[in-house]
Coordinates of C-alpha atoms in Angstrom, one line a residue:
M4 CA 21.1 -14.9 -16.8
R5 CA 18.1 -14.6 -14.6
V6 CA 14.6 -15.2 -16.0
F7 CA 13.0 -11.9 -16.9
I8 CA 9.5 -13.1 -16.3
S9 CA 6.6 -10.7 -15.7
I10 CA 4.0 -11.9 -13.3
S11 CA 1.5 -9.8 -15.2
F12 CA 0.8 -12.6 -17.5
L13 CA -1.7 -13.8 -14.9
L14 CA -3.7 -10.7 -15.3
F15 CA -3.2 -9.8 -19.0
I16 CA -3.4 -13.4 -20.4
F17 CA -5.2 -15.7 -18.0
Q18 CA -8.4 -15.0 -16.3
F19 CA -8.7 -16.9 -12.9
K20 CA -7.6 -20.4 -14.0
C21 CA -8.8 -22.0 -10.8
Q22 CA -10.9 -24.5 -12.8
G23 CA -9.4 -27.1 -15.0
Q24 CA -8.3 -25.7 -18.3
N25 CA -9.7 -28.5 -20.4
R26 CA -13.1 -28.0 -18.9
V27 CA -13.0 -24.2 -19.6
T28 CA -11.9 -24.6 -23.2
D29 CA -14.4 -27.3 -23.9
S30 CA -17.2 -25.2 -22.5
L31 CA -16.0 -22.2 -24.7
K32 CA -15.8 -24.3 -27.8
L33 CA -19.3 -25.6 -27.2
Q34 CA -20.6 -22.1 -26.9
L35 CA -18.7 -21.0 -30.0
A36 CA -20.3 -23.8 -32.1
N37 CA -23.7 -22.4 -31.2
T38 CA -22.9 -18.7 -31.7
K39 CA -23.5 -16.8 -34.9
E40 CA -21.1 -14.2 -36.3
D41 CA -21.6 -11.3 -33.9
T42 CA -19.7 -9.5 -31.1
I43 CA -20.4 -12.4 -28.7
R44 CA -18.5 -14.7 -31.0
V45 CA -15.6 -12.2 -31.1
A46 CA -15.5 -12.3 -27.2
L47 CA -15.6 -16.2 -27.2
L48 CA -12.7 -16.4 -29.7
N49 CA -10.6 -14.0 -27.6
Q50 CA -11.5 -15.9 -24.4
L51 CA -10.3 -19.2 -26.1
S52 CA -7.1 -17.4 -27.2
S53 CA -6.6 -16.3 -23.5
E54 CA -7.0 -19.9 -22.3
E55 CA -4.6 -21.4 -24.9
T56 CA -2.0 -18.6 -24.9
Y57 CA 0.6 -20.3 -22.8
D58 CA 0.2 -24.0 -23.5
H59 CA -0.7 -23.6 -27.2
P60 CA 0.4 -20.1 -28.3
T61 CA 0.1 -20.8 -32.0
L62 CA -3.5 -22.0 -31.6
A63 CA -4.2 -19.0 -29.4
G64 CA -2.9 -16.7 -32.1
S65 CA -5.2 -18.4 -34.6
Y66 CA -8.2 -17.8 -32.4
A67 CA -7.2 -14.2 -31.9
L68 CA -6.7 -13.7 -35.7
E69 CA -10.2 -15.1 -36.4
A70 CA -11.6 -12.8 -33.7
L71 CA -9.8 -9.8 -35.4
S72 CA -11.2 -10.7 -38.9
L73 CA -14.7 -11.0 -37.5
A74 CA -14.4 -7.8 -35.5
E75 CA -13.2 -5.9 -38.5
K76 CA -16.1 -7.3 -40.6
L77 CA -18.5 -6.1 -37.9
H78 CA -16.7 -2.8 -37.5
Y79 CA -16.5 -3.6 -33.8
A80 CA -13.6 -1.3 -32.7
E81 CA -13.3 -2.5 -29.2
G82 CA -13.2 -6.1 -30.4
I83 CA -10.5 -5.2 -32.8
A84 CA -8.4 -3.6 -30.1
I85 CA -8.8 -6.6 -27.8
S86 CA -8.0 -9.0 -30.6
Y87 CA -4.7 -7.2 -31.3
R88 CA -4.0 -7.5 -27.6
F89 CA -4.5 -11.3 -27.6
I90 CA -2.4 -11.7 -30.8
G91 CA 0.3 -9.8 -29.0
N92 CA 0.0 -12.1 -26.0
A93 CA 0.4 -15.1 -28.3
F94 CA 3.7 -13.7 -29.6
W95 CA 4.8 -12.7 -26.1
A96 CA 4.3 -16.3 -25.0
Q97 CA 6.6 -17.4 -27.9
A98 CA 9.2 -14.9 -26.7
N99 CA 8.7 -12.8 -29.9
Q100 CA 8.7 -9.4 -28.3
T101 CA 9.0 -7.4 -31.5
A102 CA 5.7 -8.8 -32.9
A103 CA 4.1 -8.6 -29.5
L104 CA 5.0 -5.0 -29.2
D105 CA 3.7 -4.2 -32.7
N106 CA 0.3 -5.8 -32.0
F107 CA 0.0 -4.2 -28.6
L108 CA 0.6 -0.7 -30.1
R109 CA -1.9 -1.3 -32.8
G110 CA -4.5 -2.3 -30.2
L111 CA -3.6 0.7 -28.0
K112 CA -4.0 3.1 -31.0
I113 CA -7.6 1.8 -31.6
A114 CA -8.4 1.8 -27.9
D115 CA -7.3 5.4 -27.6
S116 CA -9.5 6.4 -30.6
I117 CA -12.7 4.9 -29.2
P118 CA -11.8 5.5 -26.2
R119 CA -12.0 2.5 -23.9
P120 CA -10.2 3.2 -20.6
Q121 CA -10.1 -0.4 -19.4
V122 CA -8.6 -1.7 -22.6
Q123 CA -6.2 1.2 -22.7
S124 CA -5.0 0.4 -19.2
D125 CA -4.6 -3.3 -19.9
L126 CA -2.7 -2.7 -23.1
T127 CA -0.4 -0.2 -21.4
G128 CA 0.4 -3.0 -18.8
N129 CA 1.0 -5.4 -21.7
L130 CA 3.7 -3.0 -23.0
G131 CA 5.3 -3.1 -19.6
M132 CA 5.4 -6.9 -19.9
V133 CA 7.2 -6.7 -23.3
Y134 CA 9.8 -4.2 -22.0
N135 CA 10.3 -6.3 -18.8
D136 CA 11.1 -9.4 -20.9
L137 CA 13.4 -7.3 -23.1
G138 CA 15.3 -6.3 -20.0
D139 CA 14.4 -2.6 -20.2
F140 CA 13.1 -2.5 -16.7
D141 CA 13.0 1.3 -16.4
K142 CA 10.7 1.6 -19.4
A143 CA 8.7 -1.4 -18.1
L144 CA 8.1 0.5 -14.8
L145 CA 7.1 3.6 -16.7
Y146 CA 4.2 1.6 -18.4
Y147 CA 3.3 -0.3 -15.3
R148 CA 2.9 3.0 -13.3
A149 CA 0.9 4.5 -16.1
S150 CA -1.4 1.5 -16.1
L151 CA -1.6 1.5 -12.3
A152 CA -2.8 5.1 -12.3
K153 CA -5.6 4.3 -14.8
Q154 CA -6.6 1.2 -12.8
K155 CA -6.9 3.3 -9.7
E156 CA -9.2 5.7 -11.5
L157 CA -11.3 2.7 -12.7
K158 CA -11.3 1.3 -9.2
N159 CA -10.2 -2.1 -10.5
R160 CA -8.7 -3.6 -7.3
L161 CA -7.6 -6.8 -8.9
R162 CA -5.5 -5.2 -11.7
E163 CA -4.2 -2.6 -9.2
A164 CA -3.0 -5.4 -7.0
V165 CA -1.2 -7.3 -9.8
L166 CA 0.4 -4.1 -11.1
N167 CA 1.9 -3.5 -7.7
I168 CA 3.4 -6.9 -7.9
N169 CA 4.7 -6.2 -11.5
I170 CA 6.3 -2.9 -10.2
G171 CA 7.9 -4.9 -7.5
N172 CA 9.2 -7.3 -10.2
G173 CA 10.8 -4.3 -12.1
H174 CA 12.4 -3.0 -8.9
Y175 CA 13.8 -6.5 -8.1
H176 CA 15.5 -6.8 -11.5
L177 CA 17.0 -3.3 -10.9
T178 CA 18.4 -4.6 -7.6
R179 CA 16.2 -2.2 -5.6
F180 CA 15.2 -5.0 -3.2
D181 CA 13.7 -2.8 -0.5
S182 CA 11.4 -1.1 -3.0
A183 CA 10.6 -4.5 -4.6
L184 CA 9.6 -6.0 -1.2
F185 CA 7.4 -3.0 -0.5
Y186 CA 5.4 -3.4 -3.7
Y187 CA 5.3 -7.2 -3.5
K188 CA 3.7 -6.9 0.0
K189 CA 1.4 -4.2 -1.1
G190 CA 0.1 -6.3 -3.9
L191 CA -0.2 -9.4 -1.7
N192 CA -2.2 -7.4 1.0
M193 CA -4.6 -6.3 -1.7
L194 CA -5.0 -9.8 -3.2
S195 CA -5.7 -11.2 0.3
T196 CA -9.0 -9.2 0.3
L197 CA -10.1 -10.6 -3.1
K198 CA -11.6 -13.9 -4.1
N199 CA -10.2 -16.5 -6.6
T200 CA -6.7 -15.0 -6.5
K201 CA -4.6 -18.0 -5.3
I202 CA -2.5 -18.3 -8.4
L203 CA -1.8 -14.6 -8.4
F204 CA -1.0 -14.7 -4.7
D205 CA 1.5 -17.5 -5.2
M206 CA 3.4 -15.6 -7.8
G207 CA 3.5 -12.5 -5.5
T208 CA 4.8 -14.8 -2.7
I209 CA 7.6 -16.0 -4.9
G210 CA 8.5 -12.4 -5.7
A211 CA 8.6 -11.5 -2.0
G212 CA 10.9 -14.5 -1.5
D213 CA 13.2 -13.3 -4.2
A214 CA 13.3 -9.8 -2.6
Y215 CA 14.2 -11.2 0.8
A216 CA 16.9 -13.3 -0.8
G217 CA 18.3 -10.2 -2.5
L218 CA 18.4 -8.5 0.9
G219 CA 20.3 -11.4 2.3
N220 CA 17.5 -12.5 4.6
F221 CA 17.7 -16.1 3.6
D222 CA 15.5 -17.5 6.4
E223 CA 12.6 -15.3 5.5
A224 CA 13.1 -16.0 1.8
L225 CA 13.0 -19.8 2.4
K226 CA 9.7 -19.4 4.3
Y227 CA 8.1 -17.6 1.3
Y228 CA 9.5 -20.1 -1.2
T229 CA 8.3 -23.1 0.8
K230 CA 4.8 -21.6 1.2
A231 CA 4.6 -20.8 -2.6
K232 CA 6.0 -24.3 -3.5
R233 CA 3.4 -26.0 -1.4
S234 CA 0.6 -23.9 -2.8
T235 CA 1.6 -24.1 -6.5
D236 CA 1.9 -27.9 -6.2
S237 CA -1.6 -28.0 -4.8
T238 CA -3.1 -26.0 -7.7
R239 CA -0.9 -27.8 -10.3
H240 CA -0.2 -24.4 -11.9
S241 CA 2.7 -25.2 -14.2
R242 CA 4.2 -21.8 -14.5
G243 CA 4.1 -21.2 -10.8
R244 CA 5.6 -24.6 -10.0
A245 CA 8.5 -23.9 -12.5
H246 CA 9.0 -20.3 -11.3
V247 CA 9.3 -21.2 -7.6
R248 CA 11.8 -24.0 -8.3
I249 CA 14.1 -21.9 -10.4
S250 CA 13.9 -19.2 -7.7
M251 CA 14.8 -21.7 -5.0
A252 CA 17.6 -23.0 -7.2
H253 CA 19.1 -19.5 -7.3
F254 CA 18.6 -19.3 -3.6
F255 CA 20.6 -22.6 -3.0
V256 CA 23.3 -21.4 -5.3
K257 CA 23.8 -18.3 -3.2
K258 CA 24.0 -20.6 -0.2
K259 CA 26.4 -22.9 -2.1
Q260 CA 24.1 -25.8 -1.6
Y261 CA 24.6 -27.1 -5.1
D262 CA 23.0 -30.5 -4.6
L263 CA 19.7 -28.9 -3.5
A264 CA 19.9 -26.4 -6.4
E265 CA 20.5 -29.2 -8.9
G266 CA 17.4 -31.1 -7.5
E267 CA 15.2 -28.0 -7.9
L268 CA 16.4 -27.3 -11.4
K269 CA 15.8 -30.9 -12.6
E270 CA 12.2 -30.7 -11.2
C271 CA 11.8 -27.3 -13.0
L272 CA 13.0 -28.9 -16.3
S273 CA 10.5 -31.7 -16.0
I274 CA 7.6 -29.4 -15.4
A275 CA 8.7 -26.8 -18.0
K276 CA 9.3 -29.5 -20.8
A277 CA 5.8 -31.0 -20.1
V278 CA 4.0 -27.8 -20.9
H279 CA 6.6 -26.3 -23.4
L280 CA 7.9 -23.5 -21.1
K281 CA 11.0 -22.8 -23.3
T282 CA 12.3 -19.9 -21.3
Y283 CA 12.3 -21.9 -18.1
V284 CA 13.9 -24.9 -19.9
R285 CA 16.6 -22.6 -21.3
D286 CA 17.4 -20.8 -18.0
S287 CA 17.3 -24.2 -16.1
Y288 CA 20.0 -25.6 -18.4
E289 CA 22.1 -22.4 -18.0
L290 CA 22.0 -22.6 -14.2
L291 CA 22.6 -26.3 -14.2
S292 CA 25.7 -25.6 -16.3
Q293 CA 26.9 -23.2 -13.7
V294 CA 26.1 -25.6 -10.8
A295 CA 28.0 -28.4 -12.5
E296 CA 31.0 -26.1 -13.1
Q297 CA 31.0 -25.2 -9.4
Q298 CA 31.0 -29.0 -8.6
A299 CA 33.9 -29.5 -11.0
H300 CA 31.7 -31.7 -13.2
T301 CA 33.2 -30.3 -16.5
N302 CA 31.6 -32.7 -18.9
A303 CA 28.1 -32.3 -17.4
S304 CA 28.6 -28.5 -17.4
Y305 CA 29.4 -28.5 -21.1
E306 CA 26.4 -30.7 -21.9
Y307 CA 24.1 -28.5 -20.0
Y308 CA 25.6 -25.4 -21.7
K309 CA 25.0 -27.0 -25.2
M310 CA 21.4 -27.5 -24.3
F311 CA 21.1 -23.9 -23.1
R312 CA 22.5 -22.6 -26.4
L313 CA 20.1 -24.9 -28.3
Y314 CA 17.0 -23.7 -26.5
D315 CA 18.2 -20.1 -26.6
D316 CA 18.7 -20.2 -30.4
S317 CA 15.4 -22.0 -30.7
I318 CA 13.6 -19.3 -28.8
K319 CA 15.1 -16.6 -31.0
N320 CA 14.4 -18.5 -34.2
S321 CA 10.9 -19.4 -33.2
A322 CA 10.3 -15.7 -32.5
E323 CA 11.2 -14.8 -36.1
A324 CA 9.1 -17.8 -37.4
S325 CA 6.2 -16.6 -35.3
K326 CA 6.5 -13.1 -36.8
I327 CA 6.5 -14.5 -40.4
A328 CA 3.6 -16.8 -39.6
S329 CA 1.6 -13.8 -38.2
L330 CA 2.3 -11.8 -41.3
Q331 CA 1.4 -14.7 -43.5
A332 CA -1.9 -15.3 -41.6
E333 CA -2.7 -11.6 -41.8
Y334 CA -1.9 -11.6 -45.5
E335 CA -4.1 -14.7 -46.1
V336 CA -7.0 -13.0 -44.3
Q337 CA -6.7 -9.9 -46.4
H338 CA -6.2 -11.9 -49.5
K339 CA -9.4 -13.9 -48.9
Q340 CA -11.2 -10.6 -48.3
L341 CA -9.9 -9.3 -51.6
E342 CA -10.9 -12.5 -53.4
I343 CA -14.5 -12.1 -52.1
N344 CA -14.5 -8.5 -53.3
G345 CA -13.2 -9.7 -56.6
L346 CA -15.9 -12.3 -57.0
K347 CA -18.5 -9.7 -56.3
K348 CA -17.0 -7.4 -58.9
D349 CA -16.8 -10.3 -61.4
A350 CA -20.5 -11.1 -60.9
L351 CA -21.4 -7.4 -61.4
L352 CA -19.2 -7.3 -64.5
K353 CA -20.9 -10.3 -66.0
T354 CA -24.3 -8.9 -65.4
Q355 CA -23.2 -5.6 -67.0
E356 CA -21.6 -7.5 -69.9
I357 CA -25.0 -9.1 -70.8
K358 CA -26.6 -5.7 -70.8
S359 CA -23.9 -3.9 -72.7
K360 CA -20.3 -4.6 -73.8
N361 CA -19.7 -0.9 -74.1
T362 CA -20.7 -0.3 -70.5
L363 CA -18.4 -3.1 -69.5
L364 CA -15.5 -1.6 -71.3
I365 CA -16.1 1.9 -69.8
S366 CA -16.6 0.4 -66.4
A367 CA -13.3 -1.6 -66.7
I368 CA -11.4 1.5 -67.7
I369 CA -13.0 3.5 -64.9
G370 CA -12.3 0.6 -62.6
F371 CA -8.6 0.4 -63.5
S372 CA -8.3 4.2 -63.1
L373 CA -9.9 4.1 -59.7
V374 CA -7.7 1.2 -58.7
G375 CA -4.6 3.2 -59.7
L376 CA -5.8 6.3 -57.9
F377 CA -6.7 4.1 -54.9
L378 CA -3.2 2.5 -54.8
F379 CA -1.6 5.9 -55.2
S380 CA -3.8 7.3 -52.4
T381 CA -3.2 4.3 -50.2
I382 CA 0.6 4.6 -50.5
R383 CA 0.5 8.3 -49.8
N384 CA -1.9 7.7 -46.8
N385 CA 0.3 4.9 -45.5
R386 CA 3.3 7.2 -45.4
A387 CA 1.4 9.9 -43.7
Q388 CA -0.1 7.3 -41.3
R389 CA 3.4 6.1 -40.4
K390 CA 4.5 9.6 -39.6
L391 CA 1.3 10.1 -37.6
N392 CA 1.9 6.9 -35.7
A393 CA 5.4 7.9 -34.8
L394 CA 4.1 11.3 -33.6
L395 CA 1.3 9.7 -31.7
A396 CA 3.7 7.3 -30.0
E397 CA 5.9 10.2 -28.9
R398 CA 2.8 12.1 -27.7
N399 CA 1.6 9.0 -25.9
E400 CA 4.9 8.6 -24.0
E401 CA 4.8 12.3 -23.1
I402 CA 1.2 11.9 -21.8
I403 CA 2.3 8.8 -19.8
K404 CA 5.1 10.8 -18.2
Q405 CA 2.8 13.6 -17.3
Q406 CA 0.3 11.2 -15.8
I407 CA 3.1 9.8 -13.6
E408 CA 4.2 13.3 -12.5
L409 CA 0.6 14.2 -11.7
S410 CA 0.2 11.0 -9.7
E411 CA 3.4 11.8 -7.7
H412 CA 2.2 15.4 -7.1
H413 CA -1.1 14.0 -5.9
D414 CA 0.7 11.7 -3.5
E415 CA 2.8 14.6 -2.2
L416 CA -0.4 16.7 -1.7
L417 CA -2.0 13.9 0.2
T418 CA 1.1 13.6 2.5
L419 CA 1.1 17.4 3.1
N420 CA -2.7 17.3 3.9
E421 CA -2.1 14.6 6.4
E422 CA 0.7 16.6 8.1
I423 CA -1.6 19.7 8.2
R424 CA -4.4 17.7 9.8
A425 CA -2.0 16.3 12.4
Q426 CA -0.8 19.8 13.2
Q427 CA -4.4 21.0 13.5
D428 CA -5.2 18.2 15.9
E429 CA -2.1 19.1 18.0
V430 CA -3.2 22.8 18.1
I431 CA -6.7 21.8 19.1
S432 CA -5.3 19.6 21.8
Q433 CA -3.0 22.4 23.2
R434 CA -6.0 24.8 23.1
D435 CA -8.0 22.4 25.2
I436 CA -5.1 22.0 27.7
L437 CA -4.8 25.8 28.0
A438 CA -8.6 26.1 28.5
N439 CA -8.4 23.5 31.3
K440 CA -5.4 25.4 32.9
N441 CA -7.3 28.7 32.7
Q442 CA -10.2 27.1 34.5
S443 CA -7.8 25.8 37.1
I444 CA -6.3 29.3 37.6
E445 CA -9.7 30.9 37.8
G446 CA -10.6 28.4 40.6
L447 CA -7.4 29.1 42.4
N448 CA -8.1 32.9 42.1
R449 CA -11.5 32.3 43.7
Q450 CA -10.0 30.3 46.5
V451 CA -7.4 33.1 47.1
N452 CA -10.1 35.7 47.2
E453 CA -12.1 33.6 49.7
I454 CA -9.0 33.1 51.8
N455 CA -8.3 36.8 51.8
Q456 CA -11.8 37.5 52.9
N457 CA -11.5 34.9 55.7
L458 CA -8.1 36.4 56.7
E459 CA -9.8 39.8 57.3
K460 CA -12.4 38.2 59.5
I461 CA -9.8 36.2 61.3
V462 CA -7.6 39.3 61.9
A463 CA -10.7 41.2 63.2
Q464 CA -11.6 38.3 65.5
R465 CA -8.0 37.9 66.8
T466 CA -7.8 41.7 67.4
A467 CA -11.0 41.5 69.5
S468 CA -9.6 38.5 71.3
L469 CA -6.3 40.3 72.1
Q470 CA -8.2 43.3 73.3
E471 CA -10.2 41.1 75.6
Q472 CA -7.1 39.4 76.8
N473 CA -5.4 42.8 77.4
K474 CA -8.4 43.8 79.4
K475 CA -8.1 40.7 81.6
L476 CA -4.4 41.3 82.0
E477 CA -5.2 44.9 83.1
E478 CA -7.6 43.4 85.6
Y479 CA -5.0 40.9 86.7
S480 CA -2.5 43.7 87.1
F481 CA -5.0 45.7 89.2
I482 CA -5.7 42.7 91.4
N483 CA -2.0 42.0 91.7
A484 CA -1.2 45.7 92.5
H485 CA -4.0 46.4 94.9
K486 CA -6.2 43.5 96.1
L487 CA -3.4 41.0 96.3
R488 CA -0.9 43.4 97.9
A489 CA -3.0 44.4 100.8
P490 CA -3.5 40.9 102.5
V491 CA 0.1 40.0 101.7
A492 CA 1.4 43.3 103.4
S493 CA -0.9 42.6 106.4
I494 CA 0.5 39.0 106.7
M495 CA 4.1 40.2 106.4
G496 CA 3.5 43.0 109.1
L497 CA 1.9 40.5 111.5
I498 CA 4.8 38.0 110.9
Y499 CA 7.2 40.8 111.7
L500 CA 5.4 41.6 115.0
L501 CA 5.3 38.0 116.0
Q502 CA 9.1 37.7 115.3
K503 CA 9.7 40.6 117.8
G504 CA 7.9 38.7 120.6
T505 CA 4.5 39.4 122.1
S506 CA 2.2 38.3 124.9
A507 CA -0.1 35.3 124.7
E508 CA -3.1 37.5 124.3
E509 CA -1.5 39.6 121.6
G510 CA -0.3 36.3 119.9
K511 CA -3.9 35.1 119.7
M512 CA -5.1 38.4 118.3
M513 CA -2.3 38.3 115.7
I514 CA -3.1 34.8 114.7
G515 CA -6.7 35.8 114.2
L516 CA -5.6 38.7 112.1
L517 CA -3.3 36.3 110.1
K518 CA -6.3 33.9 109.6
K519 CA -8.4 36.8 108.3
S520 CA -5.6 38.1 106.0
S521 CA -5.0 34.5 104.7
D522 CA -8.7 34.2 103.8
E523 CA -8.7 37.5 102.0
L524 CA -5.5 36.3 100.2
D525 CA -7.3 33.1 99.2
K526 CA -10.3 35.0 97.8
V527 CA -8.0 37.2 95.8
I528 CA -6.0 34.2 94.4
R529 CA -9.3 32.5 93.5
S530 CA -10.5 35.6 91.8
I531 CA -7.2 35.8 89.8
S532 CA -7.4 32.1 88.9
D533 CA -11.0 32.5 87.6
T534 CA -10.1 35.5 85.6
L535 CA -7.1 33.7 84.0
Q536 CA -9.2 30.6 83.2
Q537 CA -11.9 32.7 81.5
G538 CA -9.4 34.5 79.4
L539 CA -7.6 31.2 78.4
A540 CA -11.0 29.6 77.5
A541 CA -11.9 32.6 75.4
Y542 CA -8.5 32.5 73.6
Q543 CA -8.8 28.7 72.8
E544 CA -12.3 29.2 71.5
Q545 CA -11.1 32.0 69.3
I546 CA -8.2 29.8 67.9
Q547 CA -10.7 27.0 67.2
D548 CA -13.0 29.4 65.4
N549 CA -10.2 30.8 63.4
G550 CA -9.0 27.3 62.4
N551 CA -12.5 26.3 61.2
G552 CA -12.7 29.5 59.2
E553 CA -9.4 28.8 57.5
K554 CA -10.6 25.4 56.5

């Protein structure tokens, strides 16, 4: 049987016990001695109850009962609701869940009628504590989530953080280890941003270690356990020290390291017995019995089991005794109030008796009649009130369920809103990309238009160049056909005549004619060469100009 311990006690019972408890209680008692019967005294009594709840739950209950009596006397509704809450906490610490539940519901009923949202939210979380310890983890989660929704509205970051850890605790006991780890880490992240939360952080760290162990990640679990153990030992927080040791013992049992498990359990026993942590003592004996059985230590296993049964019966019996003690204390308070009222009536009757015995007799008759009517009316009203309470409890559960559904719908709407925003961002990004591409296309169109315009100029220039070249070629053809042909024909005719044979005088004359024809031919060839070079130069210049234009 695993310990069904709600970490929420740190929020709903103790308030930042980072200082020494004795110093805090001594300071509160000193303030109480110098405080008259007013709402401040009610607050001090409830604060003392908070400080004593775990180590001295009976004393804590006495402080809370005194606070309740004074708050009722002052007609201080909020003080009455808070006093019921701390009376319930005292019963919860004694493992009397029935009485705790009864007082929490009474307080919640008053808080709903005022209303006081913070007190309502805290008492809703207290109900989750009770159902968690009763083993009804689904119902515990229902109340934890309802309280969490209210704490978010109140922007109470501390309580919001602890409720996330409590929700993780519920998921852990339902073996939803992934969900448990998520909520444990969420709570730890929130606590890391707040001050004076070391004890709370330690309990969340232990829970995360339990979740890792449940997932089979033993190395990570051991890291969290070691960190929590070192921290709780430094703060000397008894519940945290006991809790981490029994968690480590379960861890070592899973690893079949029974000697280490036994050592942790014996340390847990020592710590728990010193401060009367009965549930830890009981569960340590139960696990020690199992460890001894695994080690084949039959006698030791039997002895441990007997101690487990003894403490288990003691817790159950003490729960009933605590309930009776509570009812007795409540009766005594009411009885004293009735005695005071009776004394006042007696004094009034004696005064009236002196004045007139007849008036006394009539008053007595009327008084008895009124008492009878009052009793009849009270009984009838009590029956009606019980029915109304049952109806209110049902309505309250329905409202809590609706609040949870609204919270889930709200989360879904937030998720959809984020998705829509992401899609809008993507559309805007694509629009910007299209705009950039349109600008690029427009630039390319301008470049194409410019190139087309340049091409028209280039074509015109090249056409003119070709026409010029054709003209040169025509000139060349003319020179070749007429000017070049004449000297060549003369030279060929003279060579023909020389080949036939001539006189010396005729030879000289022909040579002179050949010289003249050769000079003419040379002039013609030079003229052709100049013409060709001019055309080539003009063509190259045109190509260069065209190239620059294209660039």
